[in-house]
Short mmCIF file of C-alpha atoms and ligand atoms in Angstrom, two decimals:
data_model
loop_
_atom_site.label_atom_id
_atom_site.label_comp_id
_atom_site.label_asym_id
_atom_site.label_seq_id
_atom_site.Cartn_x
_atom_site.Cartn_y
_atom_site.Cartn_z
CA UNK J 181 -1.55 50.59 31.73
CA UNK J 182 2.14 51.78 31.86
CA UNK J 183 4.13 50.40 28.92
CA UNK J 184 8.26 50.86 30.02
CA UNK J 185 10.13 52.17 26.88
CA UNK J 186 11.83 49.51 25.38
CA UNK J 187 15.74 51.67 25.25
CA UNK J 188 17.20 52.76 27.68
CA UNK J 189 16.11 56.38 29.26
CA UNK J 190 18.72 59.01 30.13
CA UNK J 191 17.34 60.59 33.27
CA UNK J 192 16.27 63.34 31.32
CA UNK J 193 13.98 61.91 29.48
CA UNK J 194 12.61 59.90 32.17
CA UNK J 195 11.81 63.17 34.04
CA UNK J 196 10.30 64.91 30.59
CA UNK J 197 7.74 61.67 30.43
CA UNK J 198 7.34 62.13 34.00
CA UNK J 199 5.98 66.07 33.85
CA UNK J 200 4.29 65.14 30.34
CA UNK J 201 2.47 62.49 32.35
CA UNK J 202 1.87 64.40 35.56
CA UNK J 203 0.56 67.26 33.72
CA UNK J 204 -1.52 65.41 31.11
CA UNK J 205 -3.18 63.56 34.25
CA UNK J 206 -4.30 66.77 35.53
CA UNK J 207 -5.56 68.56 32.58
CA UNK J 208 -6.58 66.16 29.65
CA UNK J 209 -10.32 67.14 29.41
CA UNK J 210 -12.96 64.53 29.08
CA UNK J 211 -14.25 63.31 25.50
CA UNK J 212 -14.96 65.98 23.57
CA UNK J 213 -17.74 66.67 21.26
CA UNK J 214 -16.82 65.66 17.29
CA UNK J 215 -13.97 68.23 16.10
CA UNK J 216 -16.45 67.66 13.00
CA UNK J 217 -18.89 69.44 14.59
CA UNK J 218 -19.23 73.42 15.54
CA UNK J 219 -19.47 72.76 19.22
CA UNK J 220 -16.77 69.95 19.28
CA UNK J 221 -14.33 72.04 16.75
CA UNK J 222 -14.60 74.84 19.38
CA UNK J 223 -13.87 72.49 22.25
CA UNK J 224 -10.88 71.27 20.18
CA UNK J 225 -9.32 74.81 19.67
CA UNK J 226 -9.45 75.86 23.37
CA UNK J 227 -7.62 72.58 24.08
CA UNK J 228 -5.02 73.48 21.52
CA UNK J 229 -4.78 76.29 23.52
CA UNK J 230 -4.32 74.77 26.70
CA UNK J 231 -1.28 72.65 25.33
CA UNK J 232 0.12 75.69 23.66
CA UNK J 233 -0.03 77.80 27.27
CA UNK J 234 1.87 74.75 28.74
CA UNK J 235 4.07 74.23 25.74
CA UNK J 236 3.03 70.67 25.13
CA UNK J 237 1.75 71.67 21.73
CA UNK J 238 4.30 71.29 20.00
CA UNK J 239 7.33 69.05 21.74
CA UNK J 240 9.90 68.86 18.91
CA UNK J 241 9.50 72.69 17.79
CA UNK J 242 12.54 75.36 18.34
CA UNK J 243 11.58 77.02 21.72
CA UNK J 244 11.26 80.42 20.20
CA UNK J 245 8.47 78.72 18.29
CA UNK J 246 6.70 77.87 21.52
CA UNK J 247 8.40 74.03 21.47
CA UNK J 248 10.44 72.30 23.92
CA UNK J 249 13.46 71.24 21.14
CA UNK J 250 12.00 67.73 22.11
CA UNK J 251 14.18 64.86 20.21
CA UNK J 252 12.76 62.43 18.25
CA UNK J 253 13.01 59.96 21.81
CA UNK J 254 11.19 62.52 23.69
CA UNK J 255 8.40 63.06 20.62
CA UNK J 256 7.22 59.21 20.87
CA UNK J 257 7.45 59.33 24.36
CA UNK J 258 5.24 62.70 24.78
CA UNK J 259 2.59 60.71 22.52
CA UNK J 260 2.78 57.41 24.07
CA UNK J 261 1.57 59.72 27.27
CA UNK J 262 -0.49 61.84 25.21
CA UNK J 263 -2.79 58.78 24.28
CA UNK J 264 -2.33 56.66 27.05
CA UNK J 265 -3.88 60.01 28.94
CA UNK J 266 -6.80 59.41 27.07
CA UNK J 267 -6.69 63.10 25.47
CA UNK J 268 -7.86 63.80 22.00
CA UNK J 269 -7.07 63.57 18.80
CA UNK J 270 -5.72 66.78 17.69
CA UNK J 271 -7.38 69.33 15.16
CA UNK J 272 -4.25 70.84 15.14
CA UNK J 273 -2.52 68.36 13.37
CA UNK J 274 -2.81 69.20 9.50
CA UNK J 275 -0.69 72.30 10.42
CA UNK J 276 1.49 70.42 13.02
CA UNK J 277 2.23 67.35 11.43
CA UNK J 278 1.99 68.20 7.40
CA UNK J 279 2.47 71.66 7.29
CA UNK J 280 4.88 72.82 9.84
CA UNK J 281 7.80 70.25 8.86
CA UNK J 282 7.56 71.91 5.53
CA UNK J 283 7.52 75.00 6.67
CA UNK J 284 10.21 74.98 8.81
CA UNK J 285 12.56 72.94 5.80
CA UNK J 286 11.56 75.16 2.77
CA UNK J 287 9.79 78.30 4.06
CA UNK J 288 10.99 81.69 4.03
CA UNK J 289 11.96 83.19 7.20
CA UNK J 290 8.52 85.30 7.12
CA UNK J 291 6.43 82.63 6.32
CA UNK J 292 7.45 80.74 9.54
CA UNK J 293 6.92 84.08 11.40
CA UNK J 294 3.59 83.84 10.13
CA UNK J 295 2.15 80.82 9.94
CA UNK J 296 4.12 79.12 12.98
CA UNK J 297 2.48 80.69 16.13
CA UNK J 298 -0.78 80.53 15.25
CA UNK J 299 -0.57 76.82 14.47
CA UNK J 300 0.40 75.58 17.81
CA UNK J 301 -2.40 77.36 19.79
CA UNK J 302 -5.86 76.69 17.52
CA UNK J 303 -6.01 80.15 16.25
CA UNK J 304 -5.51 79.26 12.57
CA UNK J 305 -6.29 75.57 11.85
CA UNK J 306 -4.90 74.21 8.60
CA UNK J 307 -6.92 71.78 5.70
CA UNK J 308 -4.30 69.75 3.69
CA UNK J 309 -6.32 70.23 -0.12
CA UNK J 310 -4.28 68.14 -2.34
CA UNK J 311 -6.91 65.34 -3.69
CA UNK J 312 -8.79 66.39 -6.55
CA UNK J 313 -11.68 64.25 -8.15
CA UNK J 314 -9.89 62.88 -10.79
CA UNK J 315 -6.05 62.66 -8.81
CA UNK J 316 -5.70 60.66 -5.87
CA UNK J 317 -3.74 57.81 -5.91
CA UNK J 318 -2.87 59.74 -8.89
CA UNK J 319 -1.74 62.29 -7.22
CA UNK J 320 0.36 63.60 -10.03
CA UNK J 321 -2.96 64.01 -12.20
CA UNK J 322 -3.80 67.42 -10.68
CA UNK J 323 -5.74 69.74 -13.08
CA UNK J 324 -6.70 72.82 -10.70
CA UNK J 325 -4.87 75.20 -12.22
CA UNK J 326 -2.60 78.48 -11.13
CA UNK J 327 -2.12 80.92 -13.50
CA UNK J 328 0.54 83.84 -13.19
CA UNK J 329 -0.64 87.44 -12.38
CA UNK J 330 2.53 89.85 -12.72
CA UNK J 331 0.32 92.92 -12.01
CA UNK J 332 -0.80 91.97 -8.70
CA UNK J 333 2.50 89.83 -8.02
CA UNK J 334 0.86 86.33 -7.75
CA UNK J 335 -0.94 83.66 -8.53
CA UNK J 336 -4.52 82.87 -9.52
CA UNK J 337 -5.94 79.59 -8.60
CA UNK J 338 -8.92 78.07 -10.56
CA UNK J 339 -10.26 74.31 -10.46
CA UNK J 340 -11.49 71.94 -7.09
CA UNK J 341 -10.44 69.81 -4.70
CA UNK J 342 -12.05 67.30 -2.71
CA UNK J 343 -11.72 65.24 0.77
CA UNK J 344 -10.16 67.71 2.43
CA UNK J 345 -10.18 66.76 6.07
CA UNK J 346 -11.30 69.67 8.77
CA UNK J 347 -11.94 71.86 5.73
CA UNK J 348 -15.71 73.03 6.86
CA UNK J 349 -14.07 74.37 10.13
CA UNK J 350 -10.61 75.30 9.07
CA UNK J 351 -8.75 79.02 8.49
CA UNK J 352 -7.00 78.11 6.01
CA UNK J 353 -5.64 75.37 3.34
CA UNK J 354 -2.39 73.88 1.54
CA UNK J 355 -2.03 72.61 -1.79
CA UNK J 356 -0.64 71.91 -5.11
CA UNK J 357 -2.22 73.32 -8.17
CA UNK J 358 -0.65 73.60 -11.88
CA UNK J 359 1.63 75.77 -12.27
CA UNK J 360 2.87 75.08 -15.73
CA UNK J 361 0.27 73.18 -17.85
CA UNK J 362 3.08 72.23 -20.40
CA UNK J 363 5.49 70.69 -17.96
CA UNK J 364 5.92 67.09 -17.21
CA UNK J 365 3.43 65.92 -14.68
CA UNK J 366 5.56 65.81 -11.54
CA UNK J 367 7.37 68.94 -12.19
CA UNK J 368 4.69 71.81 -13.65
CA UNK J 369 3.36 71.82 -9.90
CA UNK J 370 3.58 74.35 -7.36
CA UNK J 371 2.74 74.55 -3.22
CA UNK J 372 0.37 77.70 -2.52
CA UNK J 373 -1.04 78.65 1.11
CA UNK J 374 -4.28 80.32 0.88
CA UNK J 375 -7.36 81.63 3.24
CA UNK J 376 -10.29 79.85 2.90
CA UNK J 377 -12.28 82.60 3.19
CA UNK J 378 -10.55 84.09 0.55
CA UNK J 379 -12.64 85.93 -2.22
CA UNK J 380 -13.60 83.11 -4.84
CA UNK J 381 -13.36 80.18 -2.16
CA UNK J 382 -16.12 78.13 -1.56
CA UNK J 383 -16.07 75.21 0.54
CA UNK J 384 -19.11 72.63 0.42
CA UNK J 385 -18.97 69.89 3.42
CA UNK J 386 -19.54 66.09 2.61
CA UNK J 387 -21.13 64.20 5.12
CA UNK J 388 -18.91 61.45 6.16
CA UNK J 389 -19.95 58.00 7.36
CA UNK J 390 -20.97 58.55 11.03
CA UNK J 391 -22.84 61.89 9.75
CA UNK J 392 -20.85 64.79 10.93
CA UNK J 393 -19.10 67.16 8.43
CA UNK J 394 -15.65 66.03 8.67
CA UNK J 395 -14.47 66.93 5.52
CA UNK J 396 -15.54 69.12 2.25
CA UNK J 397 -14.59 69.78 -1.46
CA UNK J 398 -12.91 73.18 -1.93
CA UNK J 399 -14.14 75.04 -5.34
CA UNK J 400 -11.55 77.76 -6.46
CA UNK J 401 -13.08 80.16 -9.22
CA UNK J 402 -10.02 82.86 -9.61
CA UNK J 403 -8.80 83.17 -6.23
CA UNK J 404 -5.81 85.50 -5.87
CA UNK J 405 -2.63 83.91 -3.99
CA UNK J 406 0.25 86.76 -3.60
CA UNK J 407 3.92 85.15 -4.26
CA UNK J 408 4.95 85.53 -0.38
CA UNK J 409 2.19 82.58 -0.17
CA UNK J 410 3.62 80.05 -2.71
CA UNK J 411 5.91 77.55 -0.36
CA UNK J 412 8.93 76.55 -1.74
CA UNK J 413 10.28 77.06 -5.81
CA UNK J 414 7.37 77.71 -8.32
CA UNK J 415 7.09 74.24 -10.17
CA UNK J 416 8.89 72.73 -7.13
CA UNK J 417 5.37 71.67 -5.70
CA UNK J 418 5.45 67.66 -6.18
CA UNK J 419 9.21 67.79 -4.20
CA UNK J 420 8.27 69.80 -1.34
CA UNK J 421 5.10 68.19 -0.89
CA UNK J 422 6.42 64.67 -0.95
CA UNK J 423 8.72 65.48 1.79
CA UNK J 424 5.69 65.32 3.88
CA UNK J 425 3.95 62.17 2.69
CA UNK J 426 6.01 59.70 3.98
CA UNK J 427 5.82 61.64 7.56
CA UNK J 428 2.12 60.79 7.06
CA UNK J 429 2.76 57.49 6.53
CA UNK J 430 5.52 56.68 8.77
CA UNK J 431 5.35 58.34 12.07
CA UNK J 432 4.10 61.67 12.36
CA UNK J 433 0.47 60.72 12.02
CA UNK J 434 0.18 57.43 13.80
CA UNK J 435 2.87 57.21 16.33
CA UNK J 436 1.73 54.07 18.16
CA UNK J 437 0.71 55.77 21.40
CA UNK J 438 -2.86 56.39 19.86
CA UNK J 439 -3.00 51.96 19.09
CA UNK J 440 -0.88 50.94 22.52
CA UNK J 441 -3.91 53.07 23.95
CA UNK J 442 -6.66 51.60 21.80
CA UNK J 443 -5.22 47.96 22.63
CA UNK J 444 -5.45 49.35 26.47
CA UNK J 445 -8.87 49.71 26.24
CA UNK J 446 -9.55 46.66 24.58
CA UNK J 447 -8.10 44.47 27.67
CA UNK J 448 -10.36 46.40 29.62
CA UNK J 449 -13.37 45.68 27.76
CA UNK J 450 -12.26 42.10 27.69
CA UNK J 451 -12.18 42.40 31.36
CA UNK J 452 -15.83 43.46 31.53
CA UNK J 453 -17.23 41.27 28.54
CA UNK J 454 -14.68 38.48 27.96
CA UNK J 455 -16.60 35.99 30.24
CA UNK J 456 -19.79 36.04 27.48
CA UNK J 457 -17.58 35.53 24.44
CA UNK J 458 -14.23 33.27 24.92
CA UNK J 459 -14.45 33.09 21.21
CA UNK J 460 -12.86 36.06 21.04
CA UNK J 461 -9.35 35.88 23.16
CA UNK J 462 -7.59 34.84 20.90
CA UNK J 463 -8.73 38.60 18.68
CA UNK J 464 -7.97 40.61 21.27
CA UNK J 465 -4.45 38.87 22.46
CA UNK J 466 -3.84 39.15 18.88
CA UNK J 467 -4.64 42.95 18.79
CA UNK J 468 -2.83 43.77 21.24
CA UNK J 469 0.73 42.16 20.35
CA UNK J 470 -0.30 43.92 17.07
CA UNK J 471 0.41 47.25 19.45
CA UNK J 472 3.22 45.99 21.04
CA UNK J 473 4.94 45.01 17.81
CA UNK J 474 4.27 48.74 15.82
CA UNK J 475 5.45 50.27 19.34
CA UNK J 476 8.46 47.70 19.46
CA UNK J 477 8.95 48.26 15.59
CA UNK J 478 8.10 52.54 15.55
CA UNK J 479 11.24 52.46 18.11
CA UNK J 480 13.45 50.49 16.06
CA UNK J 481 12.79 53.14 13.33
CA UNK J 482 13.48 55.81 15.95
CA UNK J 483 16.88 54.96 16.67
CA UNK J 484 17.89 54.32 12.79
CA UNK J 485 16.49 58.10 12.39
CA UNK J 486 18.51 59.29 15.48
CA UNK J 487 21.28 57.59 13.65
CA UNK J 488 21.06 59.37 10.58
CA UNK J 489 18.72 57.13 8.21
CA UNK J 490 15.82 58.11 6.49
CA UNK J 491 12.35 56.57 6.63
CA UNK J 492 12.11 55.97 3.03
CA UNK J 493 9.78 53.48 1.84
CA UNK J 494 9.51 51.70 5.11
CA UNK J 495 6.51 54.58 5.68
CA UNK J 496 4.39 52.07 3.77
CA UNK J 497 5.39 49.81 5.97
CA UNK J 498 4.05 51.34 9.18
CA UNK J 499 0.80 52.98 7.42
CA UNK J 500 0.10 48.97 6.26
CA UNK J 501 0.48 47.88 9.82
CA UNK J 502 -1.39 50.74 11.49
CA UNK J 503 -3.95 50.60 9.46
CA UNK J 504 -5.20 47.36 9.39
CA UNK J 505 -4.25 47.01 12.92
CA UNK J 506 -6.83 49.65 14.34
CA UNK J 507 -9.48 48.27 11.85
CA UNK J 508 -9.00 44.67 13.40
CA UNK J 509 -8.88 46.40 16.84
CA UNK J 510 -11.90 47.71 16.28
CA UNK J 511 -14.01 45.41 14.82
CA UNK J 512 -12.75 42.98 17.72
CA UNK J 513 -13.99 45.65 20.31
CA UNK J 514 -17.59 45.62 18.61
CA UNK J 515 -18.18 42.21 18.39
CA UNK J 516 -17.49 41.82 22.61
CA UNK J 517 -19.90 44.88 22.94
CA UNK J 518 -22.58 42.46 20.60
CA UNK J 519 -25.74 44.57 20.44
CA UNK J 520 -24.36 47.61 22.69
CA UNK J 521 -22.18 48.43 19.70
CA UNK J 522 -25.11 50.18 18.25
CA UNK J 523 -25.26 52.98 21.41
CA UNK J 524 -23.49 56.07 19.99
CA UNK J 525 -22.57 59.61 21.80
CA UNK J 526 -20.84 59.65 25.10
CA UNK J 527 -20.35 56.49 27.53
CA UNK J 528 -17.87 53.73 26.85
CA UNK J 529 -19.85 51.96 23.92
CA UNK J 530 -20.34 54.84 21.59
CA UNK J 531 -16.75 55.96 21.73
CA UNK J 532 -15.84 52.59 20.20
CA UNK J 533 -18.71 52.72 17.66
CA UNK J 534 -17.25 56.16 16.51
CA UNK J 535 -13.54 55.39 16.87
CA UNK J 536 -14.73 52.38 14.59
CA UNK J 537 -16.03 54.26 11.79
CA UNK J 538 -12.96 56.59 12.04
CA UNK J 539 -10.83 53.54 11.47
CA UNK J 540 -11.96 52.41 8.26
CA UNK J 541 -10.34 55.33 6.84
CA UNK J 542 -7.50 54.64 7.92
CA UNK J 543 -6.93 51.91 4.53
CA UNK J 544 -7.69 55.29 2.52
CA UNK J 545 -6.57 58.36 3.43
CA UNK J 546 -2.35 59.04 3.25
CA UNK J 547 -2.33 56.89 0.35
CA UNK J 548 -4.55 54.10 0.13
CA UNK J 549 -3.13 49.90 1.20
CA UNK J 550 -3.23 49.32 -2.59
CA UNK J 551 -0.91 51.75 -3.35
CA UNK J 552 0.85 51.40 -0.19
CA UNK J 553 1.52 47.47 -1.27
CA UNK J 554 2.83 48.28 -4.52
CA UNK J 555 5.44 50.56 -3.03
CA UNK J 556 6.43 48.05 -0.84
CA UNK J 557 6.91 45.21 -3.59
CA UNK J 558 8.67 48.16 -6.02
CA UNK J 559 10.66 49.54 -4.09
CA UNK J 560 11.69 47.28 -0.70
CA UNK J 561 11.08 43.52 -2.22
CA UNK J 562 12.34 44.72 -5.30
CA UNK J 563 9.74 43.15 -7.41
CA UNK J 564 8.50 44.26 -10.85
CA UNK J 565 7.19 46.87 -11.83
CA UNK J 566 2.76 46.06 -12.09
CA UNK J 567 0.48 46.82 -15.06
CA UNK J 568 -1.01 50.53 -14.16
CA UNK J 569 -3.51 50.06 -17.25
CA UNK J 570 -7.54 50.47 -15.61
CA UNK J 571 -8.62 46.85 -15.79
CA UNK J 572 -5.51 44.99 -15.81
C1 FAD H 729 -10.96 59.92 6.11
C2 FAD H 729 -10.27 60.52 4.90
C3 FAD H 729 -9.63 61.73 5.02
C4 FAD H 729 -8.98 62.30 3.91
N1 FAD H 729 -8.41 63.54 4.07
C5 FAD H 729 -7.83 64.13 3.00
C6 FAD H 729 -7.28 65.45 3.13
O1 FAD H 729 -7.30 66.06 4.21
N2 FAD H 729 -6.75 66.05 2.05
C7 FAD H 729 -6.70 65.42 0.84
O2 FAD H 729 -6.18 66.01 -0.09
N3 FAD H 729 -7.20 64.17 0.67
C8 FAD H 729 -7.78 63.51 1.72
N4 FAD H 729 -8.34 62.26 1.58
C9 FAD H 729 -8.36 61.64 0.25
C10 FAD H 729 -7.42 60.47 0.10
O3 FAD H 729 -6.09 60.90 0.08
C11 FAD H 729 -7.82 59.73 -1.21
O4 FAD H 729 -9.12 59.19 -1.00
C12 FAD H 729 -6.85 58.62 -1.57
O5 FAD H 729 -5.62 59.15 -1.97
C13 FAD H 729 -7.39 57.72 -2.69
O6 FAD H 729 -7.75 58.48 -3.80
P1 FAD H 729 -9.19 58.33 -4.47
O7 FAD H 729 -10.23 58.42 -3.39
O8 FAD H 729 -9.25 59.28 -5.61
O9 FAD H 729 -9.28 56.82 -5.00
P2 FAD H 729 -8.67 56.28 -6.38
O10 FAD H 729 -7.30 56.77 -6.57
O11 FAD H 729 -9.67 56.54 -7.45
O12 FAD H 729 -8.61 54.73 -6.07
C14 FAD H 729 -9.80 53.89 -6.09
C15 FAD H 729 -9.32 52.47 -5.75
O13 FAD H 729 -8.43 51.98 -6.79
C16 FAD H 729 -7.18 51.58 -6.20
N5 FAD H 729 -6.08 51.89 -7.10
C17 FAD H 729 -5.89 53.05 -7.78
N6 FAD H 729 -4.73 52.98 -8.50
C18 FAD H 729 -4.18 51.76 -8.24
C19 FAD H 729 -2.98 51.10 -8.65
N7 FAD H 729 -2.11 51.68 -9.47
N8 FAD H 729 -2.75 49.85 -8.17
C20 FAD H 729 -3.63 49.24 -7.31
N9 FAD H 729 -4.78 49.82 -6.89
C21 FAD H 729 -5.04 51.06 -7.34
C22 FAD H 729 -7.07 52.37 -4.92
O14 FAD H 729 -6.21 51.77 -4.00
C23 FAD H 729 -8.53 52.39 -4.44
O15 FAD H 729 -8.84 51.21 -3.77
C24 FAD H 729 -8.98 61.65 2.66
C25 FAD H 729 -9.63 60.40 2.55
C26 FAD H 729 -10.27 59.84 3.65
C27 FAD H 729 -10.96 58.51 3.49
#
């Protein structure tokens, strides 16, 4: 289904939809295996590849960095394509969408020489390590430790860190560690970029709900990180790294193509099934105004950006709203499908019973709704501060 952009188009980017489209249509390959599998994360990387030869890897990127200098218009519009294409979901994106804005705002010159190109085309695929066991919505709890090595001009990092998505099939990792064990919580921490096949790295895979491997804990027993690898000031870590997180929240991750395209294929399904379960019209009308209204609302965010304004605490916002959105979507997709939602593997029915399982992350990961709520009342309805004590 075409959606027309709700602004107004200058005929520039009409025509960069129009090639995204065109040459989506005629190169998007089919489902792919799992990226959380050996076979699928291989069929993953030579699509990254086939982007990156066409530059529609990375839109918004400088064109010396293989980009197109994309603006923030053309970005949601290039997605909104992307998804509607039916392509996948990219195993680029720890290093696209986490990594690379950092990079780009507080990386040295070499490190974007680096780590840049080989980003865009599959060749080095990044895991984001911050959670630990004992520090995720407590973020600022980290323990895993980096300890100063002036002979060697570095860093040694000791300690673990857990759900770290793509990690079994990734090159390499990004993370905070302590930096300075006597320093306030928030500021002792530092942002180091390491191999994970790095001497003293070992990453063990946890089996995630559907099965595959999708992401691991990462054990660090005195791995050696050279200075050019630490990102940004040395116990600068929790600033540069929260420049990121409301990205994750807000729009980087879960620009609405991926639900407008989800909502898509609900219709159709209603199409097929609707007639054996009128129970459930008013779900999937519901589900798909849900769409509408993040697209509708994403763009109103786009042009405050354009105009200056931050995103802010409005990322809870969206991550609320996407969130809960797909898991509705979903679960609203199974129940038409009644006993064919148990198929898995290829053929329409087992893409929505794995898309399913994906969503219910979605409540979790980039900060969990909890959290996400209590921003929201702090900080945009200006309500009191809660009780953080365990068991209030
Ligand atoms: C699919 C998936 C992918 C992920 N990928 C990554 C990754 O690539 N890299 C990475 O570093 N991490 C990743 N994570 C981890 C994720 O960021 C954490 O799971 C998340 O931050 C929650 O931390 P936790 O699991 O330690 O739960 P906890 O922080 O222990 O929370 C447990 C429960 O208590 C609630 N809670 C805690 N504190 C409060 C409070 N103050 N007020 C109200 N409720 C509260 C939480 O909301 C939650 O419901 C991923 C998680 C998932 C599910």
């Amino acid at each position: 289904m075409t959606h027309p952009a709700p602004v107004e188009l200058t005929e520039a980017e009409e025509a960069f939809r129009v090639e995204a489209r065109a040459w989506l249509a005629e190169h998007r390959p089919g489902r792919l295996p799992s990226m959380d599998t050996p076979d699928g994360a291989a069929a993953h990387r030579a699509w990254e590849r086939t982007l990156a030869e066409a530059r529609w890897s990375v839109v918004a990127w400088p064109e010396e960095y293989g980009g197109r200098d994309a603006s923030l218009t053309e970005w949601v519009l290039f997605e909104e394509e992307y998804y509607r294409s039916g392509a996948p979901t990219r195993i680029a994106q720890n290093g696209i969408t986490l990594l690379s804005p950092l990079l780009f705002s507080h990386g040295t010159p070499e490190q974007q020489a680096r780590y840049l190109p080989p980003m865009t085309d599959g060749t080095e695929v990044w895991a984001q390590a911050w959670s630990e066991p004992e520090a995720g919505s407590d973020l600022a709890g980290i323990r895993s430790r980096a300890e100063r090595d002036d002979e060697r001009g570095g860093w040694v990092l000791t300690g673990q860190k857990t759900w770290s998505s793509r990690a079994p099939f990734a090159d390499r990792g990004f993370g905070l560690f302590r930096s300075d064990p006597d320093a306030e919580r928030h500021r002792g921490l530092t942002y180091f970029l390491f191999p994970l096949d790095a001497e003293g790295v070992t990453v063990r895979p946890i089996a995630q709900l559907d099965g595959d491997s999708g992401f691991a804990e990462i054990f660090f027993t005195d791995v050696f990180v050279p200075d050019s690898d630490v990102l940004g000031g040395v116990g600068d870590g929790w600033r540069v790294a929260m420049s990121t997180a409301g990205n994750e929240r807000g729009l980087s991750l879960r620009a609405p193509g991926r639900f407008l395209a989800a909502a898509d294929r609900l219709l159709g399904l209603w199409g097929e099934r609707g007639a054996d379960a009128p129970h459930l019209r008013d779900r999937v009308v519901d589900a798909w105004i849900g769409a509408q209204a993040y697209r509708l609302y994403t763009w109103a965010t786009v042009d405050r950006l354009q105009d200056g304004g931050d995103l802010g605490a409005d990322g809870s916002v969206n991550k609320l709203f996407w969130s809960e959105l797909d898991v509705d979507l979903h679960e609203t997709a199974l129940e038409l499908l009644g006993p064919d939602q148990e198929l898995r593997g290829d053929g329409a029915s087992g893409a929505w019973a794995d898309d399913y399982l994906f969503s219910l992350g979605g409540p979790i990961y980039a900060g969990t709704n909890q959290i996400q709520r209590n921003i929201v009342a702090e900080r945009l309805l200006g309500l009191p501060r809660g009780d953080r004590r365990a068991g209030a």
